mmCIF file of C-alpha atoms in Angstrom:
data_model
loop_
_atom_site.group_PDB
_atom_site.id
_atom_site.type_symbol
_atom_site.label_atom_id
_atom_site.label_comp_id
_atom_site.label_asym_id
_atom_site.label_seq_id
_atom_site.Cartn_x
_atom_site.Cartn_y
_atom_site.Cartn_z
ATOM 1 C CA MET A 152 -31.254 136.563 -242.004
ATOM 2 C CA MET A 153 -28.476 134.546 -244.531
ATOM 3 C CA TYR A 154 -28.447 131.675 -241.957
ATOM 4 C CA LEU A 155 -32.151 131.389 -241.738
ATOM 5 C CA LEU A 156 -31.667 131.823 -245.644
ATOM 6 C CA GLN A 157 -29.456 128.597 -245.894
ATOM 7 C CA VAL A 158 -31.214 126.442 -243.196
ATOM 8 C CA GLN A 159 -35.011 127.179 -245.072
ATOM 9 C CA GLN A 160 -32.976 126.268 -248.627
ATOM 10 C CA SER A 161 -31.786 123.071 -247.605
ATOM 11 C CA ARG A 162 -35.425 122.220 -245.465
ATOM 12 C CA ARG A 163 -37.112 122.283 -249.155
ATOM 13 C CA SER A 164 -40.242 120.384 -249.596
ATOM 14 C CA GLU A 165 -39.954 117.327 -251.330
ATOM 15 C CA GLN A 166 -42.646 117.774 -253.540
ATOM 16 C CA VAL A 167 -39.926 121.447 -254.669
ATOM 17 C CA ILE A 168 -37.143 118.637 -254.744
ATOM 18 C CA ILE A 169 -38.864 116.629 -257.264
ATOM 19 C CA GLU A 170 -40.214 119.522 -259.079
ATOM 20 C CA ILE A 171 -37.154 120.861 -259.959
ATOM 21 C CA ILE A 172 -34.955 117.459 -260.057
ATOM 22 C CA ASN A 173 -36.996 116.312 -262.924
ATOM 23 C CA SER A 174 -37.908 120.149 -264.555
ATOM 24 C CA GLU A 175 -36.475 120.531 -268.703
ATOM 25 C CA GLY A 176 -36.345 123.922 -268.034
ATOM 26 C CA ILE A 177 -32.980 123.784 -264.762
ATOM 27 C CA ALA A 178 -29.442 122.838 -266.020
ATOM 28 C CA GLU A 179 -27.878 119.929 -264.006
ATOM 29 C CA GLU A 180 -25.802 122.582 -262.380
ATOM 30 C CA THR A 181 -28.313 124.578 -261.713
ATOM 31 C CA LYS A 182 -30.604 121.690 -260.593
ATOM 32 C CA ARG A 183 -27.072 121.030 -258.087
ATOM 33 C CA LYS A 184 -27.220 124.213 -257.121
ATOM 34 C CA TYR A 185 -30.155 124.844 -255.352
ATOM 35 C CA LEU A 186 -30.517 120.633 -254.148
ATOM 36 C CA LEU A 187 -27.078 119.842 -252.808
ATOM 37 C CA GLY A 188 -27.116 119.540 -249.258
ATOM 38 C CA GLN A 189 -30.748 119.272 -249.018
ATOM 39 C CA GLN A 190 -32.297 117.279 -245.792
ATOM 40 C CA ASN A 191 -35.616 116.015 -247.167
ATOM 41 C CA LYS A 192 -34.977 112.948 -249.444
ATOM 42 C CA VAL A 193 -37.182 111.643 -252.341
ATOM 43 C CA SER A 194 -37.734 108.184 -253.990
ATOM 44 C CA LEU A 195 -35.548 106.859 -257.042
ATOM 45 C CA SER A 196 -39.558 106.494 -258.304
ATOM 46 C CA ASP A 197 -40.271 110.072 -258.678
ATOM 47 C CA VAL A 198 -37.281 110.842 -260.336
ATOM 48 C CA ASN A 199 -36.554 110.928 -264.117
ATOM 49 C CA ASN A 200 -34.227 108.006 -265.156
ATOM 50 C CA GLN A 201 -31.963 110.561 -266.623
ATOM 51 C CA MET A 202 -32.006 112.222 -263.460
ATOM 52 C CA TRP A 203 -30.994 109.059 -261.112
ATOM 53 C CA THR A 204 -27.297 109.086 -261.278
ATOM 54 C CA LEU A 205 -27.433 113.412 -260.432
ATOM 55 C CA ALA A 206 -30.010 112.417 -257.914
ATOM 56 C CA VAL A 207 -27.247 109.631 -255.921
ATOM 57 C CA GLU A 208 -24.517 111.791 -256.724
ATOM 58 C CA ILE A 209 -26.110 115.258 -254.568
ATOM 59 C CA ASP A 210 -27.304 112.830 -252.083
ATOM 60 C CA ILE A 211 -31.465 114.089 -252.527
ATOM 61 C CA ILE A 212 -31.953 110.260 -252.546
ATOM 62 C CA THR A 213 -33.923 108.123 -248.828
ATOM 63 C CA PRO A 214 -30.783 105.925 -248.003
ATOM 64 C CA SER A 215 -32.213 102.652 -247.536
ATOM 65 C CA TRP A 216 -30.990 99.725 -249.550
ATOM 66 C CA SER A 217 -33.984 99.573 -251.501
ATOM 67 C CA GLU A 218 -33.260 102.287 -252.575
ATOM 68 C CA ILE A 219 -29.605 101.349 -252.916
ATOM 69 C CA TYR A 220 -30.937 98.230 -255.271
ATOM 70 C CA VAL A 221 -32.648 100.195 -257.966
ATOM 71 C CA PHE A 222 -29.840 102.123 -258.523
ATOM 72 C CA TYR A 223 -27.077 99.206 -258.339
ATOM 73 C CA THR A 224 -29.777 97.485 -261.239
ATOM 74 C CA ASN A 225 -29.810 100.732 -262.987
ATOM 75 C CA GLN A 226 -26.105 100.210 -263.078
ATOM 76 C CA SER A 227 -26.201 97.031 -264.648
ATOM 77 C CA ASN A 228 -25.337 95.289 -261.289
ATOM 78 C CA VAL A 229 -22.330 96.884 -260.933
ATOM 79 C CA MET A 230 -20.681 98.981 -257.212
ATOM 80 C CA THR A 231 -20.064 101.700 -258.727
ATOM 81 C CA SER A 232 -17.647 104.046 -256.963
ATOM 82 C CA MET A 233 -20.757 107.197 -256.664
ATOM 83 C CA LEU A 234 -22.828 104.241 -255.447
ATOM 84 C CA ARG A 235 -19.949 103.423 -252.844
ATOM 85 C CA THR A 236 -19.457 106.769 -251.645
ATOM 86 C CA PHE A 237 -23.485 107.300 -250.809
ATOM 87 C CA ILE A 238 -23.320 103.802 -249.097
ATOM 88 C CA THR A 239 -20.245 105.211 -247.341
ATOM 89 C CA LYS A 240 -22.296 108.509 -246.193
ATOM 90 C CA HIS A 241 -25.591 106.022 -244.841
ATOM 91 C CA ILE A 242 -23.484 103.415 -243.643
ATOM 92 C CA ASP A 243 -25.160 104.628 -239.999
ATOM 93 C CA GLU A 244 -28.873 104.566 -241.815
ATOM 94 C CA LEU A 245 -28.365 101.454 -243.316
ATOM 95 C CA LYS A 246 -28.365 98.816 -240.910
ATOM 96 C CA ASP A 247 -31.786 97.001 -242.037
ATOM 97 C CA ILE A 248 -31.594 95.342 -245.415
ATOM 98 C CA SER A 249 -34.825 93.166 -244.496
ATOM 99 C CA GLU A 250 -36.555 94.766 -247.261
ATOM 100 C CA LEU A 251 -34.290 93.205 -249.818
ATOM 101 C CA GLU A 252 -35.440 89.433 -251.107
ATOM 102 C CA GLU A 253 -32.662 87.191 -249.647
ATOM 103 C CA THR A 254 -30.954 86.791 -254.015
ATOM 104 C CA GLN A 255 -31.011 90.812 -253.826
ATOM 105 C CA ARG A 256 -29.335 90.759 -250.941
ATOM 106 C CA GLU A 257 -26.393 87.795 -252.203
ATOM 107 C CA GLN A 258 -25.697 89.943 -255.648
ATOM 108 C CA LEU A 259 -24.804 93.789 -253.121
ATOM 109 C CA ALA A 260 -22.904 90.931 -250.587
ATOM 110 C CA ASN A 261 -21.170 90.057 -253.708
ATOM 111 C CA SER A 262 -20.367 92.936 -255.474
ATOM 112 C CA ALA A 263 -19.896 95.001 -251.986
ATOM 113 C CA LEU A 264 -17.763 92.582 -249.877
ATOM 114 C CA LEU A 265 -15.647 90.518 -253.174
ATOM 115 C CA THR A 266 -13.376 93.239 -253.286
ATOM 116 C CA SER A 267 -11.356 95.909 -250.965
ATOM 117 C CA ASN A 268 -12.884 99.124 -252.468
ATOM 118 C CA PHE A 269 -14.718 100.132 -248.913
ATOM 119 C CA GLU A 270 -12.603 101.357 -245.964
ATOM 120 C CA ILE A 271 -12.487 98.517 -243.549
ATOM 121 C CA SER A 272 -14.810 100.600 -240.530
ATOM 122 C CA VAL A 273 -17.582 100.637 -242.720
ATOM 123 C CA TYR A 274 -16.378 96.982 -244.781
ATOM 124 C CA ASP A 275 -17.518 95.408 -241.178
ATOM 125 C CA LYS A 276 -20.167 97.476 -241.193
ATOM 126 C CA LEU A 277 -21.354 96.183 -244.317
ATOM 127 C CA ILE A 278 -20.108 92.716 -243.421
ATOM 128 C CA LYS A 279 -22.981 92.937 -239.658
ATOM 129 C CA VAL A 280 -25.871 93.692 -242.433
ATOM 130 C CA PHE A 281 -24.805 91.176 -245.017
ATOM 131 C CA ASN A 282 -25.078 88.579 -241.991
ATOM 132 C CA GLY A 283 -25.795 85.373 -242.759
ATOM 133 C CA VAL A 284 -24.596 85.881 -246.371
ATOM 134 C CA THR A 285 -21.499 83.125 -247.962
ATOM 135 C CA PHE A 286 -19.475 83.052 -250.045
ATOM 136 C CA GLU A 287 -18.672 79.106 -251.590
ATOM 137 C CA ASP A 288 -15.576 79.400 -253.913
ATOM 138 C CA ALA A 289 -16.337 83.032 -254.482
ATOM 139 C CA ASP A 290 -12.933 85.016 -256.823
ATOM 140 C CA ILE A 291 -11.391 85.962 -253.869
ATOM 141 C CA SER A 292 -8.803 87.417 -255.782
ATOM 142 C CA SER A 293 -9.430 91.127 -255.422
ATOM 143 C CA ILE A 294 -9.933 90.920 -252.115
ATOM 144 C CA ASP A 295 -6.657 92.786 -249.797
ATOM 145 C CA ASN A 296 -5.696 90.791 -246.494
ATOM 146 C CA ALA A 297 -7.673 92.707 -244.459
ATOM 147 C CA HIS A 298 -10.947 92.690 -245.451
ATOM 148 C CA LEU A 299 -10.752 88.960 -246.313
ATOM 149 C CA LYS A 300 -9.787 87.787 -242.048
ATOM 150 C CA SER A 301 -13.005 90.487 -241.791
ATOM 151 C CA LEU A 302 -15.160 87.735 -243.787
ATOM 152 C CA LEU A 303 -12.925 85.137 -242.109
ATOM 153 C CA TYR A 304 -14.198 86.166 -238.726
ATOM 154 C CA ALA A 305 -17.572 86.984 -239.869
ATOM 155 C CA ASP A 306 -17.888 83.038 -241.485
ATOM 156 C CA MET A 307 -18.476 83.951 -244.728
ATOM 157 C CA LEU A 308 -16.016 82.194 -246.063
ATOM 158 C CA PRO A 309 -16.824 78.666 -245.501
ATOM 159 C CA TYR A 310 -14.025 75.533 -245.805
ATOM 160 C CA SER A 311 -13.615 74.299 -249.346
ATOM 161 C CA ILE A 312 -9.975 73.124 -250.776
ATOM 162 C CA TYR A 313 -10.645 75.581 -253.288
ATOM 163 C CA TYR A 314 -10.189 78.642 -250.595
ATOM 164 C CA THR A 315 -7.326 76.621 -248.620
ATOM 165 C CA THR A 316 -4.835 76.883 -251.910
ATOM 166 C CA THR A 317 -6.660 80.146 -253.277
ATOM 167 C CA ILE A 318 -5.185 81.577 -249.521
ATOM 168 C CA ARG A 319 -2.721 79.824 -249.476
ATOM 169 C CA ASP A 320 -0.605 80.490 -252.436
ATOM 170 C CA SER A 321 -1.963 84.743 -252.709
ATOM 171 C CA HIS A 322 -2.966 85.899 -249.001
ATOM 172 C CA SER A 323 -0.094 83.768 -246.775
ATOM 173 C CA ASP A 324 -0.461 86.239 -244.770
ATOM 174 C CA VAL A 325 -3.916 85.349 -243.380
ATOM 175 C CA LEU A 326 -3.054 81.073 -244.374
ATOM 176 C CA PRO A 327 -2.591 81.062 -240.172
ATOM 177 C CA TYR A 328 -5.879 82.707 -239.477
ATOM 178 C CA TYR A 329 -7.481 80.405 -241.836
ATOM 179 C CA ALA A 330 -5.759 77.243 -240.903
ATOM 180 C CA GLU A 331 -6.526 77.607 -237.036
ATOM 181 C CA LYS A 332 -10.527 78.280 -237.598
ATOM 182 C CA TYR A 333 -10.613 74.821 -240.067
ATOM 183 C CA LEU A 334 -7.921 73.251 -238.779
ATOM 184 C CA ASP A 335 -9.197 69.787 -238.457
ATOM 185 C CA GLU A 336 -10.728 70.423 -241.903
ATOM 186 C CA CYS A 337 -7.561 70.597 -243.418
ATOM 187 C CA VAL A 338 -5.351 68.658 -241.134
ATOM 188 C CA GLU A 339 -8.006 65.813 -243.164
ATOM 189 C CA ASP A 340 -7.783 67.508 -246.169
ATOM 190 C CA ILE A 341 -3.660 67.384 -246.198
ATOM 191 C CA ASP A 342 -3.138 64.573 -248.785
ATOM 192 C CA GLU A 343 -5.391 66.561 -251.157
ATOM 193 C CA LEU A 344 -3.195 69.489 -251.598
ATOM 194 C CA PRO A 345 -0.118 70.004 -253.160
ATOM 195 C CA THR A 346 2.953 69.257 -250.747
ATOM 196 C CA ASN A 347 3.842 72.936 -249.669
ATOM 197 C CA MET A 348 6.068 72.730 -246.582
ATOM 198 C CA ASP A 349 4.818 76.564 -245.200
ATOM 199 C CA TYR A 350 1.561 74.963 -245.258
ATOM 200 C CA THR A 351 2.683 72.432 -243.063
ATOM 201 C CA ASN A 352 4.580 74.077 -240.654
ATOM 202 C CA ILE A 353 1.872 75.892 -239.610
ATOM 203 C CA LEU A 354 -0.926 73.586 -239.243
ATOM 204 C CA CYS A 355 2.115 71.629 -236.967
ATOM 205 C CA GLU A 356 2.687 75.064 -235.070
ATOM 206 C CA ILE A 357 -1.345 75.528 -234.200
ATOM 207 C CA GLN A 358 -1.868 71.403 -233.309
ATOM 208 C CA LYS A 359 1.493 71.899 -230.666
#
């Protein structure tokens, strides 16, 4: 009997969920208690703005990139820890991002991929979601070596002297991978870079 009651509670109708989350007469902790673990989901458009954060936190929002983008813009275009948790939980349901415009996809890609805040397993799945996005001379100072390699393998970091010098100076472990990927360009532009024996030696080794 208790099990059946729990199942029924986890399958509240969308209308009931909306009424509970929007009710001014129900305390936030009570809403959390009754709505946490719900299987049915609703749209942010059905939820009062003041309750958006709670709705995302307790996972009653439909996992889609359009919903994520709406919440992302509401958070001043910041990929908050709560939103990262939501994405991580639903990453296997978030394979199709075609519902967003190109500029929206690029915004999310910048916030999601130019840091190391996602676990690498989730990060690699996000790279597939944002396939086709490239970062021209972007700030990569917040990306660790493992995540940076994933971006290189996915052709998201095109060759540039800026990336060459940045990776050489700040991501030396990634430099051999970068130099091998863009060997012809690196050799052609070597005279434009300050002398660096480690970099020169790497190019020589690759060409052997």
